[in-house]
Coordinates of C-alpha atoms in Angstrom, one line a residue:
Chain A
M77 CA 18.8 30.1 -7.0
S78 CA 22.0 28.7 -5.5
M79 CA 22.2 25.2 -4.3
P80 CA 21.7 24.8 -0.5
T81 CA 24.7 23.6 1.4
T82 CA 24.7 20.3 3.2
D83 CA 24.7 22.2 6.5
H84 CA 21.6 24.1 5.4
T85 CA 19.9 20.8 4.3
L86 CA 20.8 19.2 7.6
D87 CA 19.3 22.2 9.5
E88 CA 16.1 21.9 7.6
I89 CA 15.9 18.2 8.3
L90 CA 16.4 18.7 12.0
N91 CA 13.8 21.5 12.1
L92 CA 11.2 19.4 10.2
A93 CA 11.8 16.3 12.4
A94 CA 11.6 18.4 15.6
S95 CA 8.4 20.1 14.5
H96 CA 6.6 16.9 13.3
F97 CA 7.6 14.6 16.0
K98 CA 7.3 17.3 18.7
V99 CA 10.8 17.0 20.0
P100 CA 12.7 20.2 21.2
R101 CA 14.9 21.3 18.4
E102 CA 17.9 21.8 20.7
K103 CA 17.8 18.1 21.7
L104 CA 18.5 17.0 18.1
T105 CA 22.1 16.8 16.9
P106 CA 23.4 15.8 13.4
D107 CA 24.9 12.5 14.6
D108 CA 21.9 11.3 16.6
D109 CA 20.3 8.0 15.8
F110 CA 17.0 9.4 14.6
F111 CA 15.1 6.1 15.4
K112 CA 16.2 6.5 19.0
T113 CA 16.1 10.2 19.4
L114 CA 12.7 10.6 17.8
G115 CA 11.4 7.3 19.2
I116 CA 10.1 6.2 15.8
D117 CA 9.6 2.8 14.1
S118 CA 10.0 2.0 10.4
L119 CA 6.4 3.2 9.5
Q120 CA 7.1 6.5 11.1
A121 CA 10.5 6.7 9.4
L122 CA 8.6 6.3 6.0
D123 CA 6.3 9.1 7.1
L124 CA 9.4 11.2 7.8
L125 CA 10.9 10.3 4.4
T126 CA 7.6 11.3 2.7
R127 CA 7.6 14.7 4.5
L128 CA 11.3 15.2 3.5
E129 CA 10.6 14.4 -0.1
H130 CA 7.7 16.9 -0.2
H131 CA 9.8 19.5 1.6
F132 CA 12.8 19.3 -0.7
R133 CA 10.7 18.4 -3.8
I134 CA 12.9 15.3 -4.4
E135 CA 12.4 11.6 -4.9
L136 CA 14.6 9.6 -2.5
P137 CA 14.2 5.8 -2.9
D138 CA 14.0 4.1 0.5
Y139 CA 16.8 1.7 -0.5
E140 CA 19.2 4.6 -0.3
L141 CA 18.4 4.8 3.4
Q142 CA 19.3 1.2 4.0
G143 CA 21.4 1.3 7.2
V144 CA 21.1 5.0 7.5
S145 CA 20.1 6.1 11.0
D146 CA 21.7 9.5 11.7
F147 CA 20.7 12.9 10.5
R148 CA 24.0 13.8 8.9
T149 CA 24.1 10.8 6.5
L150 CA 20.4 11.4 5.8
A151 CA 21.3 15.0 4.8
S152 CA 24.1 13.8 2.5
R153 CA 21.6 11.4 0.7
I154 CA 19.1 14.2 0.3
Q155 CA 21.8 16.6 -0.9
A156 CA 22.8 14.2 -3.6
R157 CA 19.2 14.5 -5.0
L158 CA 18.9 18.3 -4.9
Chain B
M105 CA -26.9 -6.8 3.5
S106 CA -26.8 -3.0 3.3
E107 CA -24.8 -2.8 6.5
F108 CA -22.1 -5.0 7.9
K109 CA -19.8 -4.8 10.9
G110 CA -17.0 -7.3 10.9
K111 CA -13.7 -7.8 12.8
T112 CA -11.5 -6.5 10.0
L113 CA -13.9 -4.4 7.9
S114 CA -17.3 -2.9 8.0
W115 CA -19.6 -1.3 5.4
Q116 CA -22.6 0.9 5.2
I117 CA -24.4 2.8 2.4
V118 CA -23.9 6.6 2.7
N119 CA -25.5 8.9 0.1
G120 CA -25.5 6.1 -2.5
A121 CA -21.9 5.0 -1.9
V122 CA -21.0 1.7 -0.1
E123 CA -18.3 2.9 2.3
V124 CA -16.1 0.0 3.2
A125 CA -13.9 0.8 6.2
L126 CA -10.8 -1.4 6.9
H127 CA -10.0 -1.6 10.6
R128 CA -7.8 -4.4 11.4
D129 CA -4.8 -3.4 13.7
P130 CA -2.0 -2.7 13.2
C131 CA -2.3 -1.8 9.5
N132 CA -5.0 -3.9 7.9
E133 CA -2.8 -6.9 7.2
I134 CA -4.7 -9.2 4.8
G135 CA -5.0 -12.7 6.1
S136 CA -7.7 -15.3 6.5
A137 CA -10.0 -13.1 8.6
T138 CA -9.9 -10.2 6.2
L139 CA -10.3 -12.5 3.2
E140 CA -13.5 -14.0 4.7
E141 CA -15.0 -10.6 5.1
L142 CA -13.9 -9.4 1.7
E143 CA -15.7 -12.5 0.3
K144 CA -18.8 -11.3 2.2
L145 CA -18.4 -7.9 0.5
A146 CA -18.0 -9.5 -2.9
A147 CA -21.1 -11.7 -2.4
A148 CA -23.1 -8.7 -1.2
L149 CA -22.2 -6.5 -4.2
P150 CA -25.2 -7.5 -6.5
E151 CA -27.6 -6.6 -3.7
L152 CA -25.7 -3.4 -2.8
S153 CA -25.7 -2.2 -6.4
K154 CA -29.4 -1.9 -6.3
D155 CA -29.1 0.9 -3.7
A156 CA -25.7 2.3 -4.5
H157 CA -23.7 3.6 -7.4
A158 CA -20.2 3.6 -5.9
V159 CA -17.9 1.8 -3.5
I160 CA -15.4 3.7 -1.4
L161 CA -12.6 1.6 0.2
Y162 CA -10.7 3.4 3.0
S163 CA -8.9 2.7 6.3
T164 CA -9.8 4.0 9.7
L165 CA -6.3 3.3 11.0
K166 CA -3.7 6.0 11.4
A167 CA -0.8 3.9 9.9
G168 CA -2.3 3.7 6.5
F169 CA -4.6 2.0 4.0
S170 CA -3.0 -1.5 4.4
A171 CA 0.5 -2.9 4.9
G172 CA -0.4 -5.8 2.7
A173 CA -0.6 -9.6 3.2
D174 CA -0.4 -10.9 6.7
L175 CA 3.1 -12.2 6.6
R176 CA 3.0 -13.6 10.1
E177 CA 0.1 -15.8 9.1
L178 CA 1.8 -16.7 5.8
Y179 CA 4.9 -17.8 7.8
Q180 CA 3.0 -19.7 10.4
R181 CA 1.1 -21.5 7.6
M182 CA 4.5 -22.9 6.6
Q183 CA 5.5 -24.2 10.0
G184 CA 5.1 -27.9 10.7
M185 CA 3.6 -28.5 7.3
E186 CA 4.8 -30.7 4.5
K187 CA 5.9 -28.5 1.6
G188 CA 3.3 -29.8 -0.9
A189 CA 0.5 -29.1 1.6
A190 CA 1.8 -25.6 2.3
V191 CA 1.8 -24.8 -1.4
R192 CA -1.7 -26.2 -1.8
G193 CA -2.8 -24.1 1.1
V194 CA -1.3 -20.9 -0.3
R195 CA -2.7 -21.6 -3.7
E196 CA -6.2 -22.0 -2.3
F197 CA -5.8 -18.7 -0.4
L198 CA -4.6 -16.9 -3.6
E199 CA -7.4 -18.4 -5.7
R200 CA -10.0 -17.1 -3.2
I201 CA -8.5 -13.7 -3.0
H202 CA -8.2 -13.4 -6.8
R203 CA -11.9 -14.2 -7.0
V204 CA -12.7 -11.4 -4.6
M205 CA -10.3 -9.0 -6.4
N206 CA -11.8 -9.9 -9.8
T207 CA -15.3 -9.4 -8.5
L208 CA -14.4 -5.9 -7.1
D209 CA -12.6 -5.1 -10.3
A210 CA -15.6 -5.9 -12.4
A211 CA -18.2 -4.5 -9.9
P212 CA -21.1 -2.7 -11.6
L213 CA -20.5 0.3 -9.4
T214 CA -17.7 2.9 -9.6
T215 CA -15.1 1.9 -7.1
I216 CA -12.8 4.4 -5.4
A217 CA -9.9 3.7 -3.1
A218 CA -9.2 6.5 -0.7
V219 CA -5.7 5.7 0.5
H220 CA -3.4 7.3 3.0
G221 CA -0.1 6.3 4.7
V222 CA 1.2 2.8 4.0
T223 CA -0.3 1.3 0.9
F224 CA 2.0 -1.7 0.5
G225 CA 1.9 -5.1 -1.2
G226 CA -1.6 -6.7 -0.9
G227 CA -3.0 -3.3 0.2
F228 CA -1.6 -1.7 -2.9
E229 CA -3.1 -4.6 -4.9
L230 CA -6.5 -3.9 -3.3
A231 CA -6.3 -0.3 -4.2
L232 CA -5.4 -1.3 -7.8
V233 CA -8.8 -3.1 -8.3
S234 CA -10.5 0.3 -7.9
D235 CA -11.6 2.5 -10.8
I236 CA -10.2 5.6 -9.2
I237 CA -7.4 6.0 -6.6
V238 CA -7.7 9.2 -4.4
A239 CA -4.6 9.5 -2.3
D240 CA -3.8 11.5 0.8
R241 CA -0.6 13.7 0.4
M242 CA 1.2 11.3 2.8
A243 CA 0.3 8.1 1.1
R244 CA 3.2 5.8 0.2
F245 CA 3.1 2.9 -2.2
C246 CA 5.3 -0.2 -2.5
F247 CA 5.6 -3.7 -3.8
P248 CA 8.1 -5.1 -1.3
E249 CA 7.6 -8.8 -2.2
L250 CA 10.9 -9.4 -3.9
R251 CA 12.6 -8.6 -0.6
L252 CA 11.0 -11.9 0.6
G253 CA 11.8 -13.9 -2.5
L254 CA 8.2 -13.6 -3.9
I255 CA 6.3 -11.6 -6.4
P256 CA 3.0 -9.8 -5.6
G257 CA 0.3 -12.5 -5.4
F258 CA -3.0 -10.7 -5.2
G259 CA -3.0 -9.5 -8.8
G260 CA -0.6 -6.7 -8.5
I261 CA 1.6 -7.0 -11.6
P262 CA -1.1 -7.6 -14.2
R263 CA -3.1 -4.7 -12.8
L264 CA -0.2 -2.4 -12.5
K265 CA 0.8 -3.3 -16.1
R266 CA -2.8 -2.5 -17.1
D267 CA -2.5 1.0 -15.8
L268 CA 1.1 2.0 -16.2
G269 CA 4.0 1.7 -18.7
N270 CA 5.9 -1.5 -18.3
A271 CA 9.2 0.2 -17.6
V272 CA 7.8 1.9 -14.5
V273 CA 6.4 -1.4 -13.4
R274 CA 9.8 -3.1 -13.7
D275 CA 11.5 -0.3 -11.6
L276 CA 8.9 -0.5 -8.8
L277 CA 8.9 -4.3 -8.8
L278 CA 12.6 -5.1 -9.2
T279 CA 13.8 -2.4 -6.7
G280 CA 11.0 -3.0 -4.2
R281 CA 11.2 0.7 -3.4
S282 CA 8.4 2.7 -1.9
F283 CA 7.3 5.9 -3.6
N284 CA 5.3 8.9 -2.6
V285 CA 2.0 10.4 -3.9
M286 CA 3.7 12.9 -6.3
K287 CA 5.5 10.1 -8.1
A288 CA 2.2 8.0 -8.0
Q289 CA 0.4 10.8 -9.8
Q290 CA 3.3 11.5 -12.2
I291 CA 3.2 7.9 -13.4
G292 CA -0.6 7.9 -13.8
L293 CA -1.5 5.7 -10.8
V294 CA -3.2 8.3 -8.7
S295 CA -5.7 10.6 -10.3
Q296 CA -6.5 12.9 -7.4
I297 CA -4.4 14.0 -4.4
A298 CA -6.0 15.1 -1.2
A299 CA -4.6 17.1 1.7
E300 CA -3.5 15.2 4.7
G301 CA -6.5 13.5 6.3
E302 CA -8.9 14.5 3.5
A303 CA -8.8 11.5 1.1
L304 CA -12.2 10.2 2.3
R305 CA -13.8 13.6 1.9
V306 CA -12.4 13.9 -1.6
A307 CA -13.6 10.3 -2.4
R308 CA -17.1 11.1 -1.2
A309 CA -17.2 14.2 -3.4
T310 CA -16.0 12.0 -6.4
A311 CA -18.6 9.3 -5.5
S312 CA -21.3 12.0 -5.5
Q313 CA -20.3 13.2 -8.9
V314 CA -20.2 9.8 -10.6
G315 CA -23.7 9.2 -9.1
K316 CA -25.1 11.9 -11.5
F317 CA -24.7 9.7 -14.5
D318 CA -26.7 6.8 -15.9
R319 CA -25.4 3.5 -14.4
R320 CA -25.8 1.5 -17.6
T321 CA -23.6 4.0 -19.4
A322 CA -21.1 4.2 -16.6
T323 CA -20.8 0.4 -16.4
A324 CA -20.4 0.1 -20.2
A325 CA -17.6 2.7 -20.1
K326 CA -15.9 0.9 -17.3
E327 CA -16.0 -2.5 -19.0
F328 CA -14.6 -0.9 -22.2
M329 CA -11.8 1.0 -20.4
K330 CA -10.8 -1.5 -17.7
P331 CA -10.5 -5.1 -19.1
I332 CA -9.5 -7.7 -16.5
P333 CA -6.2 -9.5 -17.4
Y334 CA -7.5 -12.9 -16.5
D335 CA -4.7 -14.9 -18.2
E336 CA -1.9 -12.9 -16.6
L337 CA -3.7 -13.2 -13.2
K338 CA -3.7 -17.0 -13.5
R339 CA -0.1 -17.0 -14.5
E340 CA 0.7 -14.9 -11.4
I341 CA -0.7 -17.5 -9.1
E342 CA 1.5 -20.2 -10.8
I343 CA 4.7 -18.1 -10.5
F344 CA 3.9 -17.2 -6.9
C345 CA 3.3 -20.9 -5.9
D346 CA 6.5 -22.0 -7.7
L347 CA 8.5 -19.4 -5.8
Y348 CA 6.8 -20.0 -2.5
S349 CA 8.1 -23.5 -2.1
R350 CA 11.7 -22.5 -1.9
P351 CA 13.6 -22.3 1.4
A352 CA 14.7 -18.7 0.6
V353 CA 11.1 -17.6 1.0
E354 CA 10.7 -19.2 4.4
E355 CA 13.9 -17.6 5.5
G356 CA 12.8 -14.2 4.2
L357 CA 9.5 -14.5 6.0
R358 CA 11.2 -15.7 9.2
R359 CA 13.6 -12.6 9.1
F360 CA 10.5 -10.3 8.8
V361 CA 8.5 -12.0 11.5
E362 CA 11.4 -12.2 14.0
N363 CA 12.6 -8.7 13.3
E364 CA 12.2 -6.8 16.5
G365 CA 14.2 -3.8 15.3
P366 CA 12.7 -0.5 14.2
Q367 CA 13.1 -1.1 10.5
P368 CA 11.0 -4.1 9.3
Y369 CA 9.3 -2.0 6.6
L370 CA 12.5 -0.5 5.3
P371 CA 14.5 -2.4 2.6

C-alpha cells in the first residue's frame, strides 16, 4: 500500500473534525486555527487527538502538538508518524 | 452504609457490586471534598464487603474519569501561608489520600476502574489502585505532574512500577505525555477495551464474572499477585513535599490556574 500524501492526510483530518464536531466541511480550511474554528478547548483537542490516533493507527505524543493550532501543521505531524 | 449520596461521589450496591460514581464538575478534580468522601468509602468497605464482591469506580461526567488533583485548591492552599505550614498542610493531605488509596488497593473485594476520557494525574492514580482497568476506546492517560515541577503524589509511580516495566514508566513520567487506550493496553495497563460509552457495561459484566468465585480464594489470589509497595509510597510523599516547597512549583501552579487559553491540559 502506498504512503498517503500530506494532502490526503490533511483531507482526512478535515473530514474527521467536521464530522465529529458537527461543523460543515466546507467551512474548514487547512490554515484555520482549529481551536477557534471548531470552538474547542484543550480537553476536546485531546479527544480529537485520540480520534486521529485511532483513525491513522499511530501514536502521536501530545508534546508534538505544542503550539500547533492549524490543520496543516497537524497534518505534517501526523504524516511524520505514518 | 450500603448507599451514599455525596457532593463529589455516590455509591450503591447493584448485583453484588459497589458502584462508585464520581460526579464532581468539571472533571472530578480531587481536592478536600472528594478526599473526605473517599475516606467515607474506605471506612465503609468492611461493611460493604459483607454484601458485595466487587467495587466499580466510574465517572458520570462526559469529560472523563478524572482530571486529577484539584490544582486550584493546591495553589490556593499556598497563598498567604508560610512555606513550612503549606508543606505540612500538603503532607497531611497526601498522608490521608495514601491511606484511602492503600485501603482501596487492599480491599477484600475485586476492584474495577471503568475509565473514559481524561484519566490524568490523581485520577490515573485512583484507577491504578484497582485490580482491573476497563477503558473506553476514547480514554486517555497521563501523568502531567512534571509540567508543574512535581511528581505524582497519590501513589502513582510505585503503582505504575508495580504493573509496568520501568522503562515505560520513565517515558510516561519524564515526558509528561498523554497516551491513548491502545498504547495503554499494549504496555499492559489496561486489560479490557470497551467501545465508546460502554466501559461501565463491560465493568459490570466483569464484576458479575468475578462474583462466581469463592471470595476467600479471590482475596488470597489478589494478595499474592498485588503487593502494596508501602516503602516506595512513603518515599513518594517525602519527594513530593521536598519538591512542593520550591518557588518553581508555585509558579507552575499559578500558570495553570491563571491560564484562560484553550490549552491548559496540553503540554
